[in-house]
mmCIF file of C-alpha atoms (C1' of nucleotides) in Angstrom:
data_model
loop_
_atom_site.group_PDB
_atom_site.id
_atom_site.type_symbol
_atom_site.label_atom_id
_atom_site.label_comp_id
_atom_site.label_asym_id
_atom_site.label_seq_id
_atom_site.Cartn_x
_atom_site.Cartn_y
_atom_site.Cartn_z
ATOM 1 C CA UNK A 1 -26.708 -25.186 17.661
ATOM 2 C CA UNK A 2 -25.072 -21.804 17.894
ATOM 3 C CA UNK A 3 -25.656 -19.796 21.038
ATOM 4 C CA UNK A 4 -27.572 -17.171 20.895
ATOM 5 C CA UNK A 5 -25.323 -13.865 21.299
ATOM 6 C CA UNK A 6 -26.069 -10.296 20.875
ATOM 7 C CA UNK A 7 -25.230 -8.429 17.886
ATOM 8 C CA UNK A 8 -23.654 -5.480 19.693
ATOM 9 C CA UNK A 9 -21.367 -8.199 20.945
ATOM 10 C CA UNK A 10 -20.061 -9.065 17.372
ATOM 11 C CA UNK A 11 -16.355 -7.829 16.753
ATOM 12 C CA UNK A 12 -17.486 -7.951 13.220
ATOM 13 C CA UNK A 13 -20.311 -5.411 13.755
ATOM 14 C CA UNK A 14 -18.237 -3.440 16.263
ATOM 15 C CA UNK A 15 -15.973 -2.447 13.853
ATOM 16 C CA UNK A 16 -17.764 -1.508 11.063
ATOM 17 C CA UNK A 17 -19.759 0.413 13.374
ATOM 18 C CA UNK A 18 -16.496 2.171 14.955
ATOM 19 C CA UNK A 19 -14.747 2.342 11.481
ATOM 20 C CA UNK A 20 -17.998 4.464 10.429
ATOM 21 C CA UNK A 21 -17.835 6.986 13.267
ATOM 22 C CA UNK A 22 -14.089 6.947 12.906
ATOM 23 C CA UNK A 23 -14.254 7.856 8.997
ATOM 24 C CA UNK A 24 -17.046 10.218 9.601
ATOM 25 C CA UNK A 25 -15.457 11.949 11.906
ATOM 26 C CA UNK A 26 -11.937 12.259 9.698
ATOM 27 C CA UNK A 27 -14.133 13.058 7.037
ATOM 28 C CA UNK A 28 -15.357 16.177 8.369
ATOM 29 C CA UNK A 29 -12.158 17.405 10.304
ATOM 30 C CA UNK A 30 -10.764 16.855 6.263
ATOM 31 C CA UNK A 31 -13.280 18.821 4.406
ATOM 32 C CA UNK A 32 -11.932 22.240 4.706
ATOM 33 C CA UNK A 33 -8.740 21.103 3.113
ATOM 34 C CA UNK A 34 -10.626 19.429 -0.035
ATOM 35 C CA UNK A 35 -9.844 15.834 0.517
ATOM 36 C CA UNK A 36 -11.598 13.032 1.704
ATOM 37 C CA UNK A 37 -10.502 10.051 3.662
ATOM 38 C CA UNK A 38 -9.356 8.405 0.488
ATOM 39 C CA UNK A 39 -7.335 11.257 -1.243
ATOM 40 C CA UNK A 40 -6.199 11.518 2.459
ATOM 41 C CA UNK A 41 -4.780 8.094 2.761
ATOM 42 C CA UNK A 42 -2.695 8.373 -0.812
ATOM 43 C CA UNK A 43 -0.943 11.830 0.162
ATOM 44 C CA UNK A 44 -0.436 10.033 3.075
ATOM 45 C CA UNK A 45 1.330 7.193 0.991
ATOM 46 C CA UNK A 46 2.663 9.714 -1.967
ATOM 47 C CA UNK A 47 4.242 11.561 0.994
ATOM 48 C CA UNK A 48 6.003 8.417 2.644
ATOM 49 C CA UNK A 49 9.571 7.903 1.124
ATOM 50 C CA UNK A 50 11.288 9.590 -1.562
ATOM 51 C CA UNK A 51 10.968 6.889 -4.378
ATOM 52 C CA UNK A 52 7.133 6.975 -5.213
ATOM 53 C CA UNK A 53 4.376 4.266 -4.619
ATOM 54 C CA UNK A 54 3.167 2.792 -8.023
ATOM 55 C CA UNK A 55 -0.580 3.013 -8.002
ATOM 56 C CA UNK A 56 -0.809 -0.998 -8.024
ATOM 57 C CA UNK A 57 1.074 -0.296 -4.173
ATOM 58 C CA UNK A 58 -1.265 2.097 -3.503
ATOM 59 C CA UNK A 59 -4.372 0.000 -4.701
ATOM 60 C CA UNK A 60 -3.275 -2.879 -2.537
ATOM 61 C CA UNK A 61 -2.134 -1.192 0.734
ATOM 62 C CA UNK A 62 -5.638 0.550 0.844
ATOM 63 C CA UNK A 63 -7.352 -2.678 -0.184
ATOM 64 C CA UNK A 64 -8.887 -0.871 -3.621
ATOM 65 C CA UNK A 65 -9.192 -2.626 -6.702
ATOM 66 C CA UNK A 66 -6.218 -0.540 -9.324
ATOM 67 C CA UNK A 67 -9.113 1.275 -11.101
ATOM 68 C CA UNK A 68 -10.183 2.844 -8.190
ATOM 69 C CA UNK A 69 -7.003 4.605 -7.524
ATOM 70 C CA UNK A 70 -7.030 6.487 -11.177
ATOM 71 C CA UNK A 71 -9.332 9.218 -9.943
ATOM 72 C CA UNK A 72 -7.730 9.719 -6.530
ATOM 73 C CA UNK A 73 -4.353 10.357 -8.202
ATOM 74 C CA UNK A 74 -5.974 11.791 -10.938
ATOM 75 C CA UNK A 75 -7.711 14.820 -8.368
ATOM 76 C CA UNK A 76 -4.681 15.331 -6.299
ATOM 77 C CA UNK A 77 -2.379 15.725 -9.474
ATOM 78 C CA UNK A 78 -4.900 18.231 -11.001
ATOM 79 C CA UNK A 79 -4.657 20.187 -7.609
ATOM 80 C CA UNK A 80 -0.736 19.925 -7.323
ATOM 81 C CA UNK A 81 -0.486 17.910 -4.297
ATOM 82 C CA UNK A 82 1.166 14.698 -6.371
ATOM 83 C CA UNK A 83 3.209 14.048 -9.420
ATOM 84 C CA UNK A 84 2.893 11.311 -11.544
ATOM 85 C CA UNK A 85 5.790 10.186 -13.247
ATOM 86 C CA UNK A 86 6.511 6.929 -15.367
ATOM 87 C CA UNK A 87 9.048 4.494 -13.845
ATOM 88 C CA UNK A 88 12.289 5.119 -16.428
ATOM 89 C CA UNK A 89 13.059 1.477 -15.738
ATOM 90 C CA UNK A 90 9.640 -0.013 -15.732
ATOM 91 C CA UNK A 91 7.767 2.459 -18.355
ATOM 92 C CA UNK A 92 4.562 0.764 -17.090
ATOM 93 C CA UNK A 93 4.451 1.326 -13.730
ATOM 94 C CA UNK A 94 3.580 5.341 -12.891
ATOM 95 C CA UNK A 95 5.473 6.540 -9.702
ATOM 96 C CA UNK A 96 3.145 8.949 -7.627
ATOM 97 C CA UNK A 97 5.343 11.099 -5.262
ATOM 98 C CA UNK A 98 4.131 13.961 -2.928
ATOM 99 C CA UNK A 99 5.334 17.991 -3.937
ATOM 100 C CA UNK A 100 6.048 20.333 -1.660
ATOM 101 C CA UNK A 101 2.854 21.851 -1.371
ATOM 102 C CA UNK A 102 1.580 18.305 -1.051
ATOM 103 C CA UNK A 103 3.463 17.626 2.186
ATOM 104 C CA UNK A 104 2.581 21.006 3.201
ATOM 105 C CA UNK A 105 -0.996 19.666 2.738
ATOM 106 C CA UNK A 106 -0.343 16.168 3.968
ATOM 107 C CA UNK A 107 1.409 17.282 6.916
ATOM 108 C CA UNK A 108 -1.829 19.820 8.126
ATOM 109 C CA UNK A 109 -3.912 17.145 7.193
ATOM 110 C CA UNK A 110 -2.407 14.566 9.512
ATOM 111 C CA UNK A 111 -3.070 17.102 12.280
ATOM 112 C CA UNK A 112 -6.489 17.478 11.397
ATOM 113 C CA UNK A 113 -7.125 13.902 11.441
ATOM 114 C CA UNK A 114 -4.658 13.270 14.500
ATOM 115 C CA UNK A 115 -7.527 15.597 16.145
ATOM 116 C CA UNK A 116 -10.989 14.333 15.092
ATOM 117 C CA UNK A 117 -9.307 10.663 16.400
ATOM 118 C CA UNK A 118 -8.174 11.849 19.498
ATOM 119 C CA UNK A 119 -12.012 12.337 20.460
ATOM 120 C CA UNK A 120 -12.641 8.552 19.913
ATOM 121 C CA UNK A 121 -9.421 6.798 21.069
ATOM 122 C CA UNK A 122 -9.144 9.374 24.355
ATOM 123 C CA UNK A 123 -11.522 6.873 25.662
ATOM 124 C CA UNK A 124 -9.591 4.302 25.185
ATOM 125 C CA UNK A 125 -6.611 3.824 27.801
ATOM 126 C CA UNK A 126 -3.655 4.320 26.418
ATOM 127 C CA UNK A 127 -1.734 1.051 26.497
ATOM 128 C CA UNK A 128 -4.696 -0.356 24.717
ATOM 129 C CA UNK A 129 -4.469 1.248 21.857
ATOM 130 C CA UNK A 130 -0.755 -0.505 20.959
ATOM 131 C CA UNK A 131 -2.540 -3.820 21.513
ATOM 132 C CA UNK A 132 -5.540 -2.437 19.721
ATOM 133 C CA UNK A 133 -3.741 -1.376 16.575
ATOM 134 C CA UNK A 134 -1.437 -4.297 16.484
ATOM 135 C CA UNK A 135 -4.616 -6.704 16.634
ATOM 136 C CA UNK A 136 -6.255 -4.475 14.002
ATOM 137 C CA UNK A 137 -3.081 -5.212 11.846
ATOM 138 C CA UNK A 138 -3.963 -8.608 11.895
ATOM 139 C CA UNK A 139 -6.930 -9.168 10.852
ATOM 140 C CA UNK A 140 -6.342 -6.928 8.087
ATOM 141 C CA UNK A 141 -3.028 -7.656 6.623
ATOM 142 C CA UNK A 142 -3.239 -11.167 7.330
ATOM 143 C CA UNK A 143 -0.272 -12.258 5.028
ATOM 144 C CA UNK A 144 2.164 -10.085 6.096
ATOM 145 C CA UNK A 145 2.394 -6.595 7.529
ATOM 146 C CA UNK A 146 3.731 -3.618 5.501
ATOM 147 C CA UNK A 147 6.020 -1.930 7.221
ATOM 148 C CA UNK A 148 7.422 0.806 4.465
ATOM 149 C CA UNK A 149 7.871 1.134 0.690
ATOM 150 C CA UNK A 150 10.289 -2.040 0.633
ATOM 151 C CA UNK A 151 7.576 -5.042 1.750
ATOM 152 C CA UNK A 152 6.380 -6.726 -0.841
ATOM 153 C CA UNK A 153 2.852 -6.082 -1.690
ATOM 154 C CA UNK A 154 0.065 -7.463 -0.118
ATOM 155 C CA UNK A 155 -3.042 -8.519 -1.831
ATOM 156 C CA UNK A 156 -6.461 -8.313 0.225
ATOM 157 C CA UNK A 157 -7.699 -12.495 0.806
ATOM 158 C CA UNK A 158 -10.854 -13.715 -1.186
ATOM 159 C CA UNK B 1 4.974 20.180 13.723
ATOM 160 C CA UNK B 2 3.176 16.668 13.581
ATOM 161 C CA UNK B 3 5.261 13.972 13.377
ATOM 162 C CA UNK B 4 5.806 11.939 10.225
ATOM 163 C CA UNK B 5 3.668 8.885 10.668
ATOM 164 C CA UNK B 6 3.161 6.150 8.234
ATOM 165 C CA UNK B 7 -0.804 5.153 7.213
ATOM 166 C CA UNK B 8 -0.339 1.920 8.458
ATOM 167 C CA UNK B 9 0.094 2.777 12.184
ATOM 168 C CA UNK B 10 -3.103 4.437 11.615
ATOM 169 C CA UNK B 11 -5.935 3.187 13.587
ATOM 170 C CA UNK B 12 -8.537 4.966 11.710
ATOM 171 C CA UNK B 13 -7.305 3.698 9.018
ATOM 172 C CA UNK B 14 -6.589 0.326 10.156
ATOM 173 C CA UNK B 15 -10.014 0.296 11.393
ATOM 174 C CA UNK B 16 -11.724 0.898 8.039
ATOM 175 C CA UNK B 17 -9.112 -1.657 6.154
ATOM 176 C CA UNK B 18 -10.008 -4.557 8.520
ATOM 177 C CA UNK B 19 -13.839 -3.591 8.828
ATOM 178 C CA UNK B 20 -13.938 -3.789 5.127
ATOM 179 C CA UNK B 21 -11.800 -6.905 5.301
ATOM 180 C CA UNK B 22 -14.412 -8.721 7.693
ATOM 181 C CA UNK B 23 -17.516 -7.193 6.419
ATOM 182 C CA UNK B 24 -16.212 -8.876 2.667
ATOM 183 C CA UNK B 25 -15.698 -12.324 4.001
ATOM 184 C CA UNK B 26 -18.950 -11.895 6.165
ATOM 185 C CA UNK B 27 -21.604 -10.901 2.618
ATOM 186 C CA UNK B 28 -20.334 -13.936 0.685
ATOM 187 C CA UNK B 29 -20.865 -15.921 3.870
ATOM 188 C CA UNK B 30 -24.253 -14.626 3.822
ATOM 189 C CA UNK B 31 -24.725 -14.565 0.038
ATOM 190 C CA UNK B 32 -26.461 -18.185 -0.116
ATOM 191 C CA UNK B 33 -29.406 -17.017 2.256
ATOM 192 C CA UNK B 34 -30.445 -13.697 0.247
ATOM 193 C CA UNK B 35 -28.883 -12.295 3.612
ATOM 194 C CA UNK B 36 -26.624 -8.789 3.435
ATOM 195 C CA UNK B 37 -24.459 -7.966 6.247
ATOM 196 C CA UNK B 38 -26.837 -4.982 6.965
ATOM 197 C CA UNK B 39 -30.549 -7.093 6.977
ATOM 198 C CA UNK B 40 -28.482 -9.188 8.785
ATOM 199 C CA UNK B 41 -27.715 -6.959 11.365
ATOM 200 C CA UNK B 42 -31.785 -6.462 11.745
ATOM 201 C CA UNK B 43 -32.392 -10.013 11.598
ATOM 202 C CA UNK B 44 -30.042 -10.185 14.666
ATOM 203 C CA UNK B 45 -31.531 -7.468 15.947
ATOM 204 C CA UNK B 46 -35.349 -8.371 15.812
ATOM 205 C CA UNK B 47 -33.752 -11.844 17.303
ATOM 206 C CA UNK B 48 -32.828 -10.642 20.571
ATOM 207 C CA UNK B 49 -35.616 -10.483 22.994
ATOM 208 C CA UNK B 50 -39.535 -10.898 22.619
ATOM 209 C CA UNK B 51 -41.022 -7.755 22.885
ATOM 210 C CA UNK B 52 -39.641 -6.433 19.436
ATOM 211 C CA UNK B 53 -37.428 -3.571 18.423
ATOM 212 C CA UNK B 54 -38.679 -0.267 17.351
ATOM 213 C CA UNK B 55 -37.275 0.989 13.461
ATOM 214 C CA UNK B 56 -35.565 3.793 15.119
ATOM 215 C CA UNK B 57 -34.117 1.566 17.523
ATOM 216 C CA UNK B 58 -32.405 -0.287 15.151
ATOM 217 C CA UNK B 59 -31.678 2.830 13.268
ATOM 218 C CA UNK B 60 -29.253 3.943 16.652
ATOM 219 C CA UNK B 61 -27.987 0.478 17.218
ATOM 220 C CA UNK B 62 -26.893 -0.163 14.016
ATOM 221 C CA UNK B 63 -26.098 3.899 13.128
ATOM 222 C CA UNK B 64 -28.019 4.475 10.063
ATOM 223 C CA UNK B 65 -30.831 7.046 9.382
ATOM 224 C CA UNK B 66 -34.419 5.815 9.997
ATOM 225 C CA UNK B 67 -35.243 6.883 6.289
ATOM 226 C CA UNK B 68 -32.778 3.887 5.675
ATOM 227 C CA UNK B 69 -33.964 0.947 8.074
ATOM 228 C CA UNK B 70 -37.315 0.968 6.406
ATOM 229 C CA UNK B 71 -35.977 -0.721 2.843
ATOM 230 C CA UNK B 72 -34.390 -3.352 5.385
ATOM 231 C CA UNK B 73 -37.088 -4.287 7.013
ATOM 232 C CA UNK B 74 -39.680 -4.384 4.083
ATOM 233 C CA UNK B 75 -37.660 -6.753 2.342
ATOM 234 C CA UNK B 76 -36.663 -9.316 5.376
ATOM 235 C CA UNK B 77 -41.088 -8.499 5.714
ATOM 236 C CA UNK B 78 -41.505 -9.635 2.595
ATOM 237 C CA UNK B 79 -39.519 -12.857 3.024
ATOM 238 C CA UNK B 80 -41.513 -13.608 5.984
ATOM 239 C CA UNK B 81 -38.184 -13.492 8.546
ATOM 240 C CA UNK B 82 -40.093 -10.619 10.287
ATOM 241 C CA UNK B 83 -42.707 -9.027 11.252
ATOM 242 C CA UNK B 84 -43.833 -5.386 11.708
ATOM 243 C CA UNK B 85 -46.797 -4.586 14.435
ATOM 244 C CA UNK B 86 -47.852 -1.484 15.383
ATOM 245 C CA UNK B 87 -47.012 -0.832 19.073
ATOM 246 C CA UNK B 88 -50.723 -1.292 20.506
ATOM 247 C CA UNK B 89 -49.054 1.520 23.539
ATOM 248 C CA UNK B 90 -47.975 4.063 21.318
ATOM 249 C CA UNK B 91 -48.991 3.259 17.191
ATOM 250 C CA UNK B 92 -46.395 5.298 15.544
ATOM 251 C CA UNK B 93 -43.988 2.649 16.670
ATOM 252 C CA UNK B 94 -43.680 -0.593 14.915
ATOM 253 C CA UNK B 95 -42.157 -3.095 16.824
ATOM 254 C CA UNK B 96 -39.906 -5.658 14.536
ATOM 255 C CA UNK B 97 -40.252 -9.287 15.434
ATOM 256 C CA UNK B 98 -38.668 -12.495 14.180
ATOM 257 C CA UNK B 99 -40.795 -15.101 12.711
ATOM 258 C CA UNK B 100 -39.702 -18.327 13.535
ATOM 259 C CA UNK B 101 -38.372 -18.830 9.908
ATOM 260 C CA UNK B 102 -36.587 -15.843 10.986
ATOM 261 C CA UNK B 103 -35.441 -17.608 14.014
ATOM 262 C CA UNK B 104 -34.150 -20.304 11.917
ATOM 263 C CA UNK B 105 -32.319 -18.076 9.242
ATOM 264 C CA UNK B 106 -31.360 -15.981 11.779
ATOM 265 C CA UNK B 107 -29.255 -19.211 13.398
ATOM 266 C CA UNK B 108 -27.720 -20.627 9.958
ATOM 267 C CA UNK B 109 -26.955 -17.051 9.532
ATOM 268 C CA UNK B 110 -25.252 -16.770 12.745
ATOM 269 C CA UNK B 111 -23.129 -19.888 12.597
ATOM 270 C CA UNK B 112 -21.909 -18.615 8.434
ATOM 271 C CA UNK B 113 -20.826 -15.311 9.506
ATOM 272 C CA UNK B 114 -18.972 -17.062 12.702
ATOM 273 C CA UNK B 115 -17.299 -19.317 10.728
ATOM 274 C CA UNK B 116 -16.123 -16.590 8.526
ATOM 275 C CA UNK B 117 -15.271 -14.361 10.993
ATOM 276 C CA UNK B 118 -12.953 -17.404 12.625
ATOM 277 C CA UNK B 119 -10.869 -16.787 9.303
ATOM 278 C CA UNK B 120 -9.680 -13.245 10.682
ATOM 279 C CA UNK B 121 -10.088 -13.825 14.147
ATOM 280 C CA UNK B 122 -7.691 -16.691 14.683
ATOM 281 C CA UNK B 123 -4.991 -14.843 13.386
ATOM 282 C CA UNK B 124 -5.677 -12.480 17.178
ATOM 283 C CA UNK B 125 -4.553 -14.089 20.170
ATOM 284 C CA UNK B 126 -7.847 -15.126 22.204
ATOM 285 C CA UNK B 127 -7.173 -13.031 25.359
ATOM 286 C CA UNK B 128 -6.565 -9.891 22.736
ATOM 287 C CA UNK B 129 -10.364 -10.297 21.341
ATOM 288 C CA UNK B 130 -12.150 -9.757 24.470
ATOM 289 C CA UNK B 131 -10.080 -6.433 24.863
ATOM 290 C CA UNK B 132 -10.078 -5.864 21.077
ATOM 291 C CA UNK B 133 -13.896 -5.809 21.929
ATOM 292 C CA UNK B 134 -14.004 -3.843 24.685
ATOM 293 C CA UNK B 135 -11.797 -1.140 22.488
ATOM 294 C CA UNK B 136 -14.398 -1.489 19.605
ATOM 295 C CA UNK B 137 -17.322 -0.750 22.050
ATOM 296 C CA UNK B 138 -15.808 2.363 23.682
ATOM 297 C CA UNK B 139 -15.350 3.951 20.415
ATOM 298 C CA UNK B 140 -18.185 2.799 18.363
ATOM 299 C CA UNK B 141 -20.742 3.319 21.152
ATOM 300 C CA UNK B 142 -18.883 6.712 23.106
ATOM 301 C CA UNK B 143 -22.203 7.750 25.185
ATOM 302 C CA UNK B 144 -23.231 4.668 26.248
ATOM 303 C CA UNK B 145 -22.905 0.765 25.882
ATOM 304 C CA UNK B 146 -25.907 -0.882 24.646
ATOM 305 C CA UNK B 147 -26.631 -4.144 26.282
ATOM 306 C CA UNK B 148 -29.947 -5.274 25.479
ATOM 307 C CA UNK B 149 -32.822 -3.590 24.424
ATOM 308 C CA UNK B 150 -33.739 -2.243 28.110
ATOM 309 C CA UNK B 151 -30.882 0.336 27.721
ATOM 310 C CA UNK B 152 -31.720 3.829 26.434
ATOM 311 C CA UNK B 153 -30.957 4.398 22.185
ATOM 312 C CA UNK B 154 -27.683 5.709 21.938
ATOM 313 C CA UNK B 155 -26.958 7.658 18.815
ATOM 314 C CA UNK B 156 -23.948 8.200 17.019
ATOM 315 C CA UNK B 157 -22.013 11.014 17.757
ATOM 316 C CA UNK B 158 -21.617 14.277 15.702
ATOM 317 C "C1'" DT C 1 -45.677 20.976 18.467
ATOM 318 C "C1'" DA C 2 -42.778 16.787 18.557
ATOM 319 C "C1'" DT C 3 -41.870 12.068 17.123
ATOM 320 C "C1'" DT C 4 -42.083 7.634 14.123
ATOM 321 C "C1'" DG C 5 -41.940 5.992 10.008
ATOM 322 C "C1'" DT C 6 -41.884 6.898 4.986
ATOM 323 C "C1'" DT C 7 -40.627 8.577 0.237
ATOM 324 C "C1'" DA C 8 -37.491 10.672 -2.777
ATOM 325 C "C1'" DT C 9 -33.071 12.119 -4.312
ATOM 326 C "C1'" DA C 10 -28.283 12.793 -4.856
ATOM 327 C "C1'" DC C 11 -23.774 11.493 -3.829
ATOM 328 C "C1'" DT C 12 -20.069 8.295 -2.472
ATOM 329 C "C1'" DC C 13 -18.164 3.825 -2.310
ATOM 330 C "C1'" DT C 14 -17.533 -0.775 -4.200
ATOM 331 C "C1'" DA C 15 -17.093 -4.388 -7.704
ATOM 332 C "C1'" DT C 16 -16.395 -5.948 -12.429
ATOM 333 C "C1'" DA C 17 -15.264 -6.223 -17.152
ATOM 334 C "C1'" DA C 18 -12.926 -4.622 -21.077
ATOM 335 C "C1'" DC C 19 -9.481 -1.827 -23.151
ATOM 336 C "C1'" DT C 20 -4.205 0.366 -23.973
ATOM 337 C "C1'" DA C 21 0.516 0.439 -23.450
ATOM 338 C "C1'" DT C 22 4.432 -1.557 -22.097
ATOM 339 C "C1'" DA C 23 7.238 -5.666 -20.981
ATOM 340 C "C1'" DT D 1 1.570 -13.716 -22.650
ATOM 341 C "C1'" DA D 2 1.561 -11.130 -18.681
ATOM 342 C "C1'" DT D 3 1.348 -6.776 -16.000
ATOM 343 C "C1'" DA D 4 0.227 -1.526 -14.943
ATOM 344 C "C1'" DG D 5 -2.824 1.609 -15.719
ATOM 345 C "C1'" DT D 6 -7.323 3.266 -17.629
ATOM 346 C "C1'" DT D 7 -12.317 3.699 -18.869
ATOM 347 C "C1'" DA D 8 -17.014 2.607 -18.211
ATOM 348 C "C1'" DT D 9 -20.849 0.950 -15.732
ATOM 349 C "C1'" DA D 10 -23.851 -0.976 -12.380
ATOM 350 C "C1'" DG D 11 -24.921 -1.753 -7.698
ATOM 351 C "C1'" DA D 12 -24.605 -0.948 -2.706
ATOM 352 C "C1'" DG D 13 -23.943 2.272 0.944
ATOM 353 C "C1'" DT D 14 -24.597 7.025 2.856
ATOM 354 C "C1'" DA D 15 -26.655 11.561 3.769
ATOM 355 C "C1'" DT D 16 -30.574 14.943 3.582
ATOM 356 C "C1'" DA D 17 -34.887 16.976 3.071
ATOM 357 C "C1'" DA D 18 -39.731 16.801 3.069
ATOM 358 C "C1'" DC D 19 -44.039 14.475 4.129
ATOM 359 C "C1'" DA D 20 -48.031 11.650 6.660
ATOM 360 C "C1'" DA D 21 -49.706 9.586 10.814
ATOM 361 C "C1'" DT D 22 -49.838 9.680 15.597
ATOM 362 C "C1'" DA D 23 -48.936 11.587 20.118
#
DNA sequence: TATTGTTATACTCTATAACTATA
DNA sequence: TATAGTTATAGAGTATAACAATA
């Protein structure tokens, strides 16, 4: 028989409840540039490296199925942020890469964000958060870790 | 200038890749007992304690919108896992109760979404959860930690 | 007048299947 | 045949406004 604990002790409910004030809060500090947290996160990855992410990287770093990505690149090319460009040695595979306006972007973005956060993880001493992040990477890259453009891809478990 | 950063040493971002990670694993876990993560939560919720839990109670524990608890509730209502009583002290509050089917579902529940959970959570080093936890509750719950339902409704931040 | 719960609505996010083009 | 990207669609989650009952 399973003791009886309190839900508000459940790391499962904890972090979809601080994930959800987290977002929120990014989401609003993002508005007045015209992105959301998930345009956000692929100028973030468009803007990483010089080489391009292939939207299957993208889909599977941000734990999105591939079809999901479409419209994110889709919006951010429209509004000149990101290129899309087909692989010359893999014609199938579509190489997203930031512009210059779309660092520019990226890069006032980030600061945004780096803000909005601040008022969450202040409260949080500081040598925590290393701890905290490097647990968070954990449980949600649990095959391996990607570190850059070169790791292999990791796939989200069932 | 902000520094270049990569998404993955994000903790926002982190945050919302292993909340959706967990909260995944925990719905199928959950799946065979007509039980979502969220009617879960209430289930919990309406669990702890004897005296009952007002709607917009759970509404600021779990940091939804009142308008939204009330779909929750009617359907675990309907399934007979709860019950909702007018609060003879003050009748615009209905207190939510667990049935003792509830009690029971609530417990098979419980033990699922641990098991599940165990899939991410042995990856952390045990000494790292109970601070991952603490972490979790400082951001999700910045005004005040809610311990039981004596403690005043917190609400989510702006 | 203020608060609890309720209804309604629109928008975003998530999940899935089927299609195309390249390999 | 296998893989990358695309389209379409349905369902769940989220956010807001307006209303009725009670205080």
């Amino acid at each position: 028989m399973a003791a009886k604990r309190l839900l508000t002790d459940d790391i499962g409910f904890l972090l979809s409840r601080a994930s959800g004030a987290v977002a929120r809060s990014a989401s609003k500090a993002l508005a007045p540039l015209g992105l959301r947290v998930r345009s956000y996160s692929v100028l973030m990855l468009a803007g990483e490296g010089t080489a391009g992410v292939t939207q299957r990287r993208l889909a599977a770093t941000m734990g999105l199925d591939p079809s999901q990505i479409v419209a994110l690149v889709d919006d951010l090319e429209t509004r000149g942020l990101v290129t899309r460009t087909p692989d010359p040695a893999d014609r199938r595979n579509k190489l997203i890469t930031a512009t210059d306006e779309g660092h520019r972007v990226r890069e006032d973005a980030q600061q945004r964000v780096d803000q909005a956060h601040d008022d969450y993880f202040d409260r949080v001493p500081h040598e925590s958060l290393d701890e905290l992040r490097h647990a968070l990477r954990r449980i949600a890259f649990p095959d391996d870790l990607p570190v850059g453009h070169e790791s292999e891809p990791s796939t989200a478990p069932e």
